[in-house]
Each structure stands twice: as C-alpha cells, then as structure tokens.
Coordinates of C-alpha atoms in Angstrom, one line a residue:
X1 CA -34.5 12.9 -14.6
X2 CA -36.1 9.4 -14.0
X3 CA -33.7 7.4 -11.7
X4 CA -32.3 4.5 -13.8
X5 CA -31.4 1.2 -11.7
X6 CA -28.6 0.1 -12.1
X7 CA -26.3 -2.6 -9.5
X8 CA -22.9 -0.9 -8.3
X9 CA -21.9 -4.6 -9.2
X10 CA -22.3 -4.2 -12.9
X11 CA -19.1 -3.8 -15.5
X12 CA -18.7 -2.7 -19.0
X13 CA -18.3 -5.8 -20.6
X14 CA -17.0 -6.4 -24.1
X15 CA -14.8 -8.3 -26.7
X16 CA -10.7 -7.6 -27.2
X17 CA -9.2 -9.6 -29.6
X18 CA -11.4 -12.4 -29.5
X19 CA -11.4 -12.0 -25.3
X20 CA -13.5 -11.4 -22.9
X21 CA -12.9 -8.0 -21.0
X22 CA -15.1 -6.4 -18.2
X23 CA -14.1 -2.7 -16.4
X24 CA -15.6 -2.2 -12.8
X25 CA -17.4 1.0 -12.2
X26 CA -16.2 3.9 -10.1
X27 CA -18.8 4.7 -7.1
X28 CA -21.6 6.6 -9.2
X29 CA -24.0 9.2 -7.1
X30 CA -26.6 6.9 -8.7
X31 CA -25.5 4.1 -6.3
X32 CA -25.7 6.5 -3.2
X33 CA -28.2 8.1 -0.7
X34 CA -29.2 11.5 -1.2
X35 CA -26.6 12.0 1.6
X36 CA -23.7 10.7 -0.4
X37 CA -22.6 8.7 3.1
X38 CA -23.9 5.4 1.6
X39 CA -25.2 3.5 -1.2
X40 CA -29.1 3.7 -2.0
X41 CA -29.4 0.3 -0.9
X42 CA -28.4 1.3 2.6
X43 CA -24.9 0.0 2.8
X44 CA -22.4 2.0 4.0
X45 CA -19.6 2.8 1.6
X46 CA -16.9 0.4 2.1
X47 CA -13.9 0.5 4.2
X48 CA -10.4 0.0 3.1
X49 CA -7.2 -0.8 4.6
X50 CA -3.9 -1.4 3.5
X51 CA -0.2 -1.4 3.9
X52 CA 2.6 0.0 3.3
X53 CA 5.8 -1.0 4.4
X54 CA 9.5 -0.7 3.6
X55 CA 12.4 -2.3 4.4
X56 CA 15.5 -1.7 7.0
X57 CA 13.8 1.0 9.3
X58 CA 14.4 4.6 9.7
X59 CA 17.0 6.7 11.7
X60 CA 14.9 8.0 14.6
X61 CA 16.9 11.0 15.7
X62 CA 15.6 12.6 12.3
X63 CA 12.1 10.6 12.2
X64 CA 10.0 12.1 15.2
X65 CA 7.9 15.2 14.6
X66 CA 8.2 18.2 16.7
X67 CA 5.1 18.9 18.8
X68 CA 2.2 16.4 19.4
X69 CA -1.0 16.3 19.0
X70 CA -2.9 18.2 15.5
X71 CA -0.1 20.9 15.7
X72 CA 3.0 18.7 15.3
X73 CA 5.7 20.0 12.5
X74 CA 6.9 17.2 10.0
X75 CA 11.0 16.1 11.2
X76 CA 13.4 15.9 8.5
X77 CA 12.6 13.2 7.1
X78 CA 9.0 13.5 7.0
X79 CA 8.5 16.3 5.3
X80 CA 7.4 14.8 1.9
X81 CA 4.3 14.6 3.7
X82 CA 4.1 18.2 4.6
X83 CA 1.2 18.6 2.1
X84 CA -0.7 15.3 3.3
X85 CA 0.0 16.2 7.0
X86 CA -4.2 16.9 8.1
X87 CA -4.8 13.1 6.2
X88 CA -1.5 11.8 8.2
X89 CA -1.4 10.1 12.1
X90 CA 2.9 9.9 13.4
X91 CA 2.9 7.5 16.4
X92 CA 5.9 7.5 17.7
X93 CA 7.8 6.1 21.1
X94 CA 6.1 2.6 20.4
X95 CA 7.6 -0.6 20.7
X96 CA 7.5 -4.0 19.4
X97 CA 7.3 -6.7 21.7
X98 CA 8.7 -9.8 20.0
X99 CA 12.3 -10.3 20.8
X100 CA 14.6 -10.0 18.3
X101 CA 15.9 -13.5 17.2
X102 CA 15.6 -12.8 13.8
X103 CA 17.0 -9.1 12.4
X104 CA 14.3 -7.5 10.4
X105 CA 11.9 -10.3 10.4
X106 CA 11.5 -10.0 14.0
X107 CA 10.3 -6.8 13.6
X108 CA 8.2 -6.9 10.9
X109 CA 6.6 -10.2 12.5
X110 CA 5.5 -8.2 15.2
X111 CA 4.5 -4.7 13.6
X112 CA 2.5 -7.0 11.1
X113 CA 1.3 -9.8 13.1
X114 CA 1.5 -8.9 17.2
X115 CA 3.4 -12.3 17.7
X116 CA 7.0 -13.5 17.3
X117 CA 8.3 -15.2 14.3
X118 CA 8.6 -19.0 14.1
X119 CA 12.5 -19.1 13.1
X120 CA 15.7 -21.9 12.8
X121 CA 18.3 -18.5 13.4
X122 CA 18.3 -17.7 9.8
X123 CA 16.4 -15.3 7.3
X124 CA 13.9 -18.7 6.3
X125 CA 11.3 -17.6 9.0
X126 CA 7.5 -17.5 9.0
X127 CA 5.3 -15.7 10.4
X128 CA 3.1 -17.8 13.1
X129 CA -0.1 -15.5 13.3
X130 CA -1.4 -14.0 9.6
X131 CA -0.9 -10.9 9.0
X132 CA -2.7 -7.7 9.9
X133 CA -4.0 -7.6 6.4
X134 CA -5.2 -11.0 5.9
X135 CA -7.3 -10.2 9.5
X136 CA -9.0 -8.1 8.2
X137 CA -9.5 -9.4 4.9
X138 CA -11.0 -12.5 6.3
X139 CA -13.9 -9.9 7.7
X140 CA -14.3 -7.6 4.1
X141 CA -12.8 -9.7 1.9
X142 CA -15.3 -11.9 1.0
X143 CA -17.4 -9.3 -1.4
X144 CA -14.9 -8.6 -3.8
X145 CA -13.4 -9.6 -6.7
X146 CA -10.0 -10.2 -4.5
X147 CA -9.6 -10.8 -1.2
X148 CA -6.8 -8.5 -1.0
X149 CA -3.7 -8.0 -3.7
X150 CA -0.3 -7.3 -2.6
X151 CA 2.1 -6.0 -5.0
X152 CA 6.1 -5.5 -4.7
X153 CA 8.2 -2.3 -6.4
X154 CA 11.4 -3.6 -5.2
X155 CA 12.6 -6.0 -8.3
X156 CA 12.7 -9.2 -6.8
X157 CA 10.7 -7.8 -3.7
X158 CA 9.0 -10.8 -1.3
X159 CA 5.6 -9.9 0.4
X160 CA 4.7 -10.7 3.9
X161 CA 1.1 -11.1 3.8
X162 CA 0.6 -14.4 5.7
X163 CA -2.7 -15.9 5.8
X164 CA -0.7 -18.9 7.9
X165 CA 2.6 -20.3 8.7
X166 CA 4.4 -20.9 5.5
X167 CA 1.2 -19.3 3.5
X168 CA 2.3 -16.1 1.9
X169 CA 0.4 -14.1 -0.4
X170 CA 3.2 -13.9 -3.2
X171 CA 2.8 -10.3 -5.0
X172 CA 2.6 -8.4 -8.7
X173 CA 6.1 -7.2 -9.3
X174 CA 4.9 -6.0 -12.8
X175 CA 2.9 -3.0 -13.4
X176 CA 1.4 -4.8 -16.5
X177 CA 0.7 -7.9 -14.7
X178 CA -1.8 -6.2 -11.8
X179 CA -2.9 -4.0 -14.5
X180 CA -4.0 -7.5 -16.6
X181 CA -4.8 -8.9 -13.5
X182 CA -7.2 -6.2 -12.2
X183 CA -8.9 -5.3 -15.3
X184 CA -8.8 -8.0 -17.8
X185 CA -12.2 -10.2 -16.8
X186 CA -10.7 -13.7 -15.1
X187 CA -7.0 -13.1 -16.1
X188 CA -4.5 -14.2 -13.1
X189 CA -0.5 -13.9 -14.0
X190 CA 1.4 -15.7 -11.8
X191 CA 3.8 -12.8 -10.1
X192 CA 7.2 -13.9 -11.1
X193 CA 6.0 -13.6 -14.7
X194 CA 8.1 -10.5 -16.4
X195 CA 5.9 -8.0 -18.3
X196 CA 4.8 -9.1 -21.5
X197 CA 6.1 -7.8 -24.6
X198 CA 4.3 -4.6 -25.6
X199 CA 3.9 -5.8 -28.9
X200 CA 1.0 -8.1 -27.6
X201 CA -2.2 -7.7 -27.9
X202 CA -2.4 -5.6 -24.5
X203 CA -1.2 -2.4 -26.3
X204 CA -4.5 -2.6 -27.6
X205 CA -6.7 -0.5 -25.2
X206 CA -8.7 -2.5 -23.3
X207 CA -11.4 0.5 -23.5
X208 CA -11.8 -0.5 -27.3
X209 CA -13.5 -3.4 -26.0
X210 CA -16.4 -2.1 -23.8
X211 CA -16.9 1.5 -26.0
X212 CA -20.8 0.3 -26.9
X213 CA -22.0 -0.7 -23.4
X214 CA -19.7 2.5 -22.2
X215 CA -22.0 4.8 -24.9
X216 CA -25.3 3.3 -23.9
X217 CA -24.7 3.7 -19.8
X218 CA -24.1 7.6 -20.1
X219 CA -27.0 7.5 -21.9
X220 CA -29.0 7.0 -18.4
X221 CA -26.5 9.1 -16.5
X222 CA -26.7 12.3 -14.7
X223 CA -24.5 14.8 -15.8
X224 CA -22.3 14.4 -12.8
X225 CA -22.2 10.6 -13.0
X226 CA -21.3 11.2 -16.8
X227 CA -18.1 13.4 -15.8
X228 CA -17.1 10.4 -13.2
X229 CA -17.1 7.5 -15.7
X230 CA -15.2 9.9 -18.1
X231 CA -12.8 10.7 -15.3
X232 CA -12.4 7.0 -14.8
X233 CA -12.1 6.1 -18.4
X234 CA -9.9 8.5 -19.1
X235 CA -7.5 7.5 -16.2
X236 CA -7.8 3.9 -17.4
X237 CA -6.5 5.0 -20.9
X238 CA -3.9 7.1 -19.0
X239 CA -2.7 3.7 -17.3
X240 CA -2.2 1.9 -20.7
X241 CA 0.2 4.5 -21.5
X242 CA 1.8 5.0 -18.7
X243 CA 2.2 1.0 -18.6
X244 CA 2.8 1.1 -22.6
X245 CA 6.2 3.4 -22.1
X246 CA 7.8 1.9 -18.9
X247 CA 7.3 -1.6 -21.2
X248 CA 9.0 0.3 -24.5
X249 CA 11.9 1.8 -22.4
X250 CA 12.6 -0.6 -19.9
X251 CA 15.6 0.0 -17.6
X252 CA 18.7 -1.9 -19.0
X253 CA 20.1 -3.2 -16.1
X254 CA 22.9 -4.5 -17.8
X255 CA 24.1 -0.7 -18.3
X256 CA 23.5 0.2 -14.9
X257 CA 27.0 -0.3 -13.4
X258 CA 27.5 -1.4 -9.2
X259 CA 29.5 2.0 -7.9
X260 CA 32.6 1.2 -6.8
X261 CA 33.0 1.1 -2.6
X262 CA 36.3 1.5 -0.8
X263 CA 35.7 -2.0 0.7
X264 CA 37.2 -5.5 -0.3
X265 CA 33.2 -6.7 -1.1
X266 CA 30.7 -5.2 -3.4
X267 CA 27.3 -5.3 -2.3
X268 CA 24.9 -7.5 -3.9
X269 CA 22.8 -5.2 -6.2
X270 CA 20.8 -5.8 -9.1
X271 CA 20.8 -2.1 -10.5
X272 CA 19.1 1.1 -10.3
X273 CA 15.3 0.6 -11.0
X274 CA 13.1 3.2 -11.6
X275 CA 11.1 2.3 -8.3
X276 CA 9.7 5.8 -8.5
X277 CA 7.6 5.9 -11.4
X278 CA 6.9 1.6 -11.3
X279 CA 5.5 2.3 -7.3
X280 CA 3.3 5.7 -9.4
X281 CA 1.8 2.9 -12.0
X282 CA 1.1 0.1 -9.3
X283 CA -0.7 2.7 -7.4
X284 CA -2.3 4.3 -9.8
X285 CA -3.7 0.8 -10.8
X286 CA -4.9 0.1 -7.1
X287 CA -6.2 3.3 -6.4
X288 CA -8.3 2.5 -9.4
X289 CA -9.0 -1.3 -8.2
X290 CA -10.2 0.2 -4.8
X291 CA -12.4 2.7 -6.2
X292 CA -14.1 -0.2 -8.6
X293 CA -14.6 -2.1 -5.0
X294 CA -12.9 -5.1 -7.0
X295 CA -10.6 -5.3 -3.3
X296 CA -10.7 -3.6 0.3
X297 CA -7.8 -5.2 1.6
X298 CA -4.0 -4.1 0.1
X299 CA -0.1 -4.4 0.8
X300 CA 2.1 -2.3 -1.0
X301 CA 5.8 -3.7 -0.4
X302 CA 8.3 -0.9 -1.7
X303 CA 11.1 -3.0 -0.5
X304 CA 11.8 -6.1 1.7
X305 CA 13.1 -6.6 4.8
X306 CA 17.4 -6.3 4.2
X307 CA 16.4 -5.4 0.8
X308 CA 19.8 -4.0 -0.9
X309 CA 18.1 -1.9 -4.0
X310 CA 20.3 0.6 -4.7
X311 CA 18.7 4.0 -5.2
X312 CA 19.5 7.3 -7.3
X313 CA 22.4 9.0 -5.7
X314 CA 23.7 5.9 -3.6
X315 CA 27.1 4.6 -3.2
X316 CA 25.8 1.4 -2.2
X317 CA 22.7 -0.8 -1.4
X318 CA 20.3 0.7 1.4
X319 CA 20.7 -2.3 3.5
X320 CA 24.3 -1.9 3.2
X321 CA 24.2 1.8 3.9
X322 CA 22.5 1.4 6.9
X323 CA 25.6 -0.5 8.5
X324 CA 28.2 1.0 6.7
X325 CA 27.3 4.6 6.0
X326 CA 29.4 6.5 8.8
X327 CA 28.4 9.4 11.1
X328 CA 24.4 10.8 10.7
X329 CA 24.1 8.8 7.7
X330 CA 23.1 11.1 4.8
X331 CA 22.5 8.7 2.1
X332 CA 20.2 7.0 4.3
X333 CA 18.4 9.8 5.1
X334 CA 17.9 10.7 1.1
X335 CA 17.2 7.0 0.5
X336 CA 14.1 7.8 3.2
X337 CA 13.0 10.7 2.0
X338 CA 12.5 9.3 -1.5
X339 CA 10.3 6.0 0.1
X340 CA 8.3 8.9 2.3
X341 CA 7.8 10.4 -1.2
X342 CA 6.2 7.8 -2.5
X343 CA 4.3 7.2 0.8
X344 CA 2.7 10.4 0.4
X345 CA 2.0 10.5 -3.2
X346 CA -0.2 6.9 -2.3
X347 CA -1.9 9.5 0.1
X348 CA -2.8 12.0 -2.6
X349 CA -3.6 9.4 -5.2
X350 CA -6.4 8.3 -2.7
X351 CA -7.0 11.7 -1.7
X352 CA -8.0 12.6 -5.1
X353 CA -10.9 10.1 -5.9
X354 CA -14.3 11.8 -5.2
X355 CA -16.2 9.4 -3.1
X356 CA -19.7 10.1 -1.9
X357 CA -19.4 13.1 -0.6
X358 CA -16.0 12.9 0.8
X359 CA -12.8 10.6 -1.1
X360 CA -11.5 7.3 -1.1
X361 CA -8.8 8.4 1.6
X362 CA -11.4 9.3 3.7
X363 CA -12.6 5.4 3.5
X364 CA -9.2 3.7 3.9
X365 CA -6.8 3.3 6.8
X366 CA -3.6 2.8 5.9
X367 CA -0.3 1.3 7.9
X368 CA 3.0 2.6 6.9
X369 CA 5.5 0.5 8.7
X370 CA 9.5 -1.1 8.2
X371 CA 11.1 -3.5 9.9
X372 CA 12.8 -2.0 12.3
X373 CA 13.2 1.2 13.6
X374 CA 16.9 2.3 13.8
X375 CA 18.4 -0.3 10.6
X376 CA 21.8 -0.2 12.4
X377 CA 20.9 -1.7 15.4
X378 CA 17.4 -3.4 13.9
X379 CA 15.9 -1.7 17.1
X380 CA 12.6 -2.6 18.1
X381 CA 12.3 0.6 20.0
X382 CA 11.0 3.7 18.6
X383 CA 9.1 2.1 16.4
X384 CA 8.1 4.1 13.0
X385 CA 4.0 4.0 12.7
X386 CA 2.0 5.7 10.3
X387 CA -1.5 6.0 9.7
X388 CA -3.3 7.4 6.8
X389 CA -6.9 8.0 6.4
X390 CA -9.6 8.2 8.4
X391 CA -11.5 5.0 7.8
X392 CA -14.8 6.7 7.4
X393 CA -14.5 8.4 10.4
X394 CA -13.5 5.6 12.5
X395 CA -9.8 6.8 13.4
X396 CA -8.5 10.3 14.2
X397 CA -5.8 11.9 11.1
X398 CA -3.3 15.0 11.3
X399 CA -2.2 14.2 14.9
X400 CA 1.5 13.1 16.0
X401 CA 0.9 10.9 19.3
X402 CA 3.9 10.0 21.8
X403 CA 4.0 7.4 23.8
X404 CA 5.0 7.9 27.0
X405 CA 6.2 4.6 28.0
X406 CA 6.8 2.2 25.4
X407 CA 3.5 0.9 24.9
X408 CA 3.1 -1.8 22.9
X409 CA 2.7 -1.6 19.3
X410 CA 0.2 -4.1 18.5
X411 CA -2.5 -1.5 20.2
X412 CA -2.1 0.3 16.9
X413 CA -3.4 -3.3 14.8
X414 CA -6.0 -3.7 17.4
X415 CA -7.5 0.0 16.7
X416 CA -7.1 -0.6 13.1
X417 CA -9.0 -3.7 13.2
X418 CA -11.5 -2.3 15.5
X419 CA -11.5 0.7 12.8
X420 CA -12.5 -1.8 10.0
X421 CA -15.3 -2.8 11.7
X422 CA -14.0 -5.8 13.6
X423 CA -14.7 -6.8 17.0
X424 CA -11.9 -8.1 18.5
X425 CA -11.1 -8.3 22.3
X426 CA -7.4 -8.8 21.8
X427 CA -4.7 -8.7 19.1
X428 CA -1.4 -11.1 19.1
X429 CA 0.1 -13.4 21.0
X430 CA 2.9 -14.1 23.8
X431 CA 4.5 -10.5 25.2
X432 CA 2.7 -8.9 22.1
X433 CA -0.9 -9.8 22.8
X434 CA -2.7 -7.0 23.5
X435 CA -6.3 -6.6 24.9
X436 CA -6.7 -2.8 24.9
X437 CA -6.3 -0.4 21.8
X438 CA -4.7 2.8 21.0
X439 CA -7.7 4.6 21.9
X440 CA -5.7 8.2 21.3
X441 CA -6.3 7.9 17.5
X442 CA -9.4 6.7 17.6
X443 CA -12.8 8.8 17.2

C-alpha cells in the first residue's frame, strides 16, 4: 500500500454545536521508522515526565521493600504495585536537605524543587526555585499544545507546580473541565470552575463533530493504524461516559456525615469524595492527552500537603489521623494503600498504550513523592521516592535502591532531568544543591 503523508501534527477537525472541535492523533506507525523507535522524520518519540505526589507522607516502618536491587519484594504498603513492580524504581534511605521551618511545605519544597522554601512561619509559603516539572517543561514544553497541565483529585486540592516565587500553576479539579480543556479546540476553564451541568451541550459527543474527516483518514490507513485510531476513538467515547455519569450522580456531600471522634474538636472535612474513580477519569483523560503529544510535562496532585480528605473507612481526616491515630496506625496505612492504588493504576493506564514498538510508559518518567516521610513527625528522613518508567531507556525500572548514607534527595531530580534530555551540571540550591546524580538508576 502507497504510503500516504500525513503530519503527526494534524487533528480531526469538525463542527459541534455551532463550535469548533479538533481531536489530536494517537502515534500512528505511519508517523514512525520502520524500527518503530522514532518518527519517519527522524525524531525520536518524545519523552514524558510527570508527577505524582500526595500529601502527609508515609509510615516508613511499613514503606521500605525487602531486598534491593531487581529482586526486592513490595512492603506492606506497597503491594498495590505488586503487578507494576518490573515498570517500578523504590528509592529509599534518602533525605531531604531543606530544614524544616515549615511542616509539609518544607518537604515538598525540597523533594520538588532541591531548595528550601521562602516562608513567614506559617502555611503561606512559596517555593523559591520552580519546580522539578516546570524544569523540565521549560526544555520540552515548548512543542505542545501545553506546556504541562496539572490537575488536583483532592476537592479543593492546591498544586505546587511553581514556575517562580508566588507563580503557581493552579490545576483542573474537574474531570469535565481537563476533559473540555484538552479536547475541545482553544477551550480554557479556569480550574475553580465546578463541572458544568450535563445537560449542556458537552453530553453531546464531541466525536459527532469530526466523524467525516475521521471516515476519510482510515481511508488511507493501514490496517494496523486503522485498529489504533478506533482504539483511540473508542476510548474518547468511553471518556464522555465515564465523565457523563460521575456529572449525573454527583456525590451529595451534604449527606455525607463528619464521623463522630472521641475528641472535643471535629476535624475539618468536606465529605467523602469518590477520589477513586475522579483520579481513574483525570488519568484516563491525560493518558490520552500524552499519547496525542498535546503535553510532555504533568503533575497529578491526589492530595495537598496537610490535606484532611477523609477517605472510605476513616474515622477522621488523613492529616488528622496521622497525629492522632494511636499505636501502628492502621487507618493510615489503609488510607496509603488506597493512594498506592491509584499510583499504580496511573502505571498501568500508561502501560497500556502501544507506542512504537514499546508503550507510553516506556517514554515517561514519573516521580511519586509526599511531603514528608513519617506524617507524625513531618520527617525529612527516609524519604519516600518512586520512579516509574523508563524514559525511553534513559533510567533503570524494577529495582529497590538503598541508600547507604542519607544522600541527598535532589540527586534523584538531577537524574530525572538528565533523563529528559537535559544537561544540567547541578540541581538546587543551599544544603540541597547537588552536582552529582543518582547514577544507580540510571542506564
């Protein structure tokens, strides 16, 4: 079959209701070498990196793997990654060198930006370096759509992308606003905006609007590219209704009561949110925005720093919990397990996008991070580090690395950077600066 030419830039464009819609393509073999490896051009397929970070640390005595190196054995509370474990780094025995002035936001300061926080001794602090994410966005960034999108599960939840002190990237908290944001052709919703009402004009398929051009592009398709667009089509659809039901059964707060604590003071909760299946939309949505090359730079915030959601099962608000919950803390240790659950499904969502001739996971690098590392004592110590993806090849994956003596934790950013095709002789600032990497996961 002749080889039609076609730019991986183009997008089914069409009309929806009197407006303008365009869909991204997924990365078609007819954009790549015969090798798969790169696009025909001679570009290499693009790198990713992202983040993902939760709030109010981990408890470490249950956190560290057994074993190092490619046979370690997930610890109790990493064993929702059990499956994901080869696609998985644990880097453990690190620590952050920032001081800790500010609970929490000293920490994630330093994990994020390898310098200490610019602070009056309360939470309104700033970060005084950008974040890891905005680094590297300022290098890949430029090419795409969006220089990076950060969206929030937590209801309420802040971001801590900085791209300066003072300058934060505010994120999506709505499903249905980086959905509209991401595929609706020059649509931007401001991120406090709540999601529209479903009886708008977006339960209308966006796919409606782009079926002709959509008909006359498999037209000049291989068979194999022809299965990938449907495959992408078909999870677009799958999207709408996924985003259609949370918007017709939204949680009703108001019936979701604050459990009574044997304490004088309730904590300050706003309900039980279905973060579970909202954090399944968002990345659903991204995955999809990553594989259209509309970003290469992401930040997925499942909760804040002292974030206070209160999650199924709970007595009380995690933040809480972690200073309250006597003995081994299991309520903490269930809250984990469900935020490493969604950690791994991010893994597997990426994992199962064919790209070239290898996936989309295989082209990110991902950061899983808190803000902390035991919540309560907001230890700096011990820090929790993981690393998914292999960043086309640039970073080792299914390998727990200790630390033998404390080393400082922004080594990890620098190798990530350096990953991502930066080169950097140094990363952060003061005690936290840095001028050699973690070379033990990388290739």
């Amino acid at each position: 079959m002749k080889r039609t030419k076609l730019s991986r830039r183009k997008m089914l464009r069409g009309m929806l209701g009197g407006t303008a819609v365009a869909i991204g393509l997924p990365a078609l073999e007819m954009f790549l070498n015969t090798n798969g490896t790169a696009y025909a051009q001679g570009d290499a397929l693009p790198k990713r990196f992202g983040i993902f970070f939760w709030g109010n640390g981990t408890l470490p005595d249950f956190w560290v793997p057994k074993g190092t190196g490619p046979t370690w054995e997930p610890s109790a509370t990493l064993a929702p990654l059990a499956d994901v474990k080869d696609k998985v780094s644990v880097i453990t025995g690190m620590k952050v060198y920032t001081g800790n002035t500010v609970p929490h936001f000293s920490g994630s300061a330093g994990i994020l930006s390898g310098a200490t926080p610019l602070s009056n001794g309360t939470e309104l602090a700033t970060f005084t370096q950008p974040s890891i994410d905005q680094v590297i966005a300022e290098a890949v960034g430029q090419d795409t759509r969006f220089r990076s999108l950060e969206f929030a599960v937590q209801p309420g939840g802040r971001s801590l992308s900085y791209t300066a002190p003072h300058s934060v990237n505010p994120p999506e908290n709505s499903p249905a606003a980086l959905f509209q944001r991401v595929f609706v052709d020059g649509f931007v919703m401001p991120g406090s905006t709540p999601m529209p009402d479903p009886r708008l004009p977006l339960r209308q398929s966006i796919l409606d609007g782009i079926t002709e051009e959509a008909a006359a592009l498999q037209q000049v398709l291989g068979q194999t590219d022809k299965e990938r667009l449907e495959k992408h089509l078909d999870g677009i659809r799958a999207l709408e209704k996924q985003i259609e039901k949370l918007q017709q059964n939204p949680p009703s707060l108001a019936a979701c009561m604050v459990p009574q604590k044997p304490l004088d003071e309730y904590p300050d909760v706003d309900g039980r949110p279905p973060m579970s299946e909202i954090s399944r939309v968002m990345v659903d949505i991204l995955v999809m925005a990553l594989a259209c090359d509309q970003t290469r730079v992401f930040s997925q915030w499942f909760s804040s720093p002292v974030g206070n959601p209160l999650y199924p099962g709970a007595t009380a608000g995690h933040h809480q919990l972690t200073h309250d919950e006597p003995g081994e803390q299991p309520q903490v240790q269930s809250i984990l397990l469900y935020i490493m659950s969604e950690f791994a499904y991010l893994v597997k969502a990426l994992g199962a996008v064919p790209e070239g001739d290898s996936t989309l996971l295989e082209h990110c690098a991902i950061l899983g991070t808190s803000d902390c590392s035991y919540g309560k004592s907001h230890l700096l110590e011990e820090y929790p580090i993981l690393i998914a993806g292999s960043c086309n090849g640039a970073l080792k994956t299914g390998l727990h690395y200790r630390s033998p003596s404390a080393e400082n934790a922004s080594k990890v950013l620098l190798s990530l950077a350096r990953g991502m095709g930066m080169t950097l002789d140094s990363f952060g600032q003061g005690d936290a600066r840095v001028t050699s990497s973690l070379t033990a996961i990388e290739v």
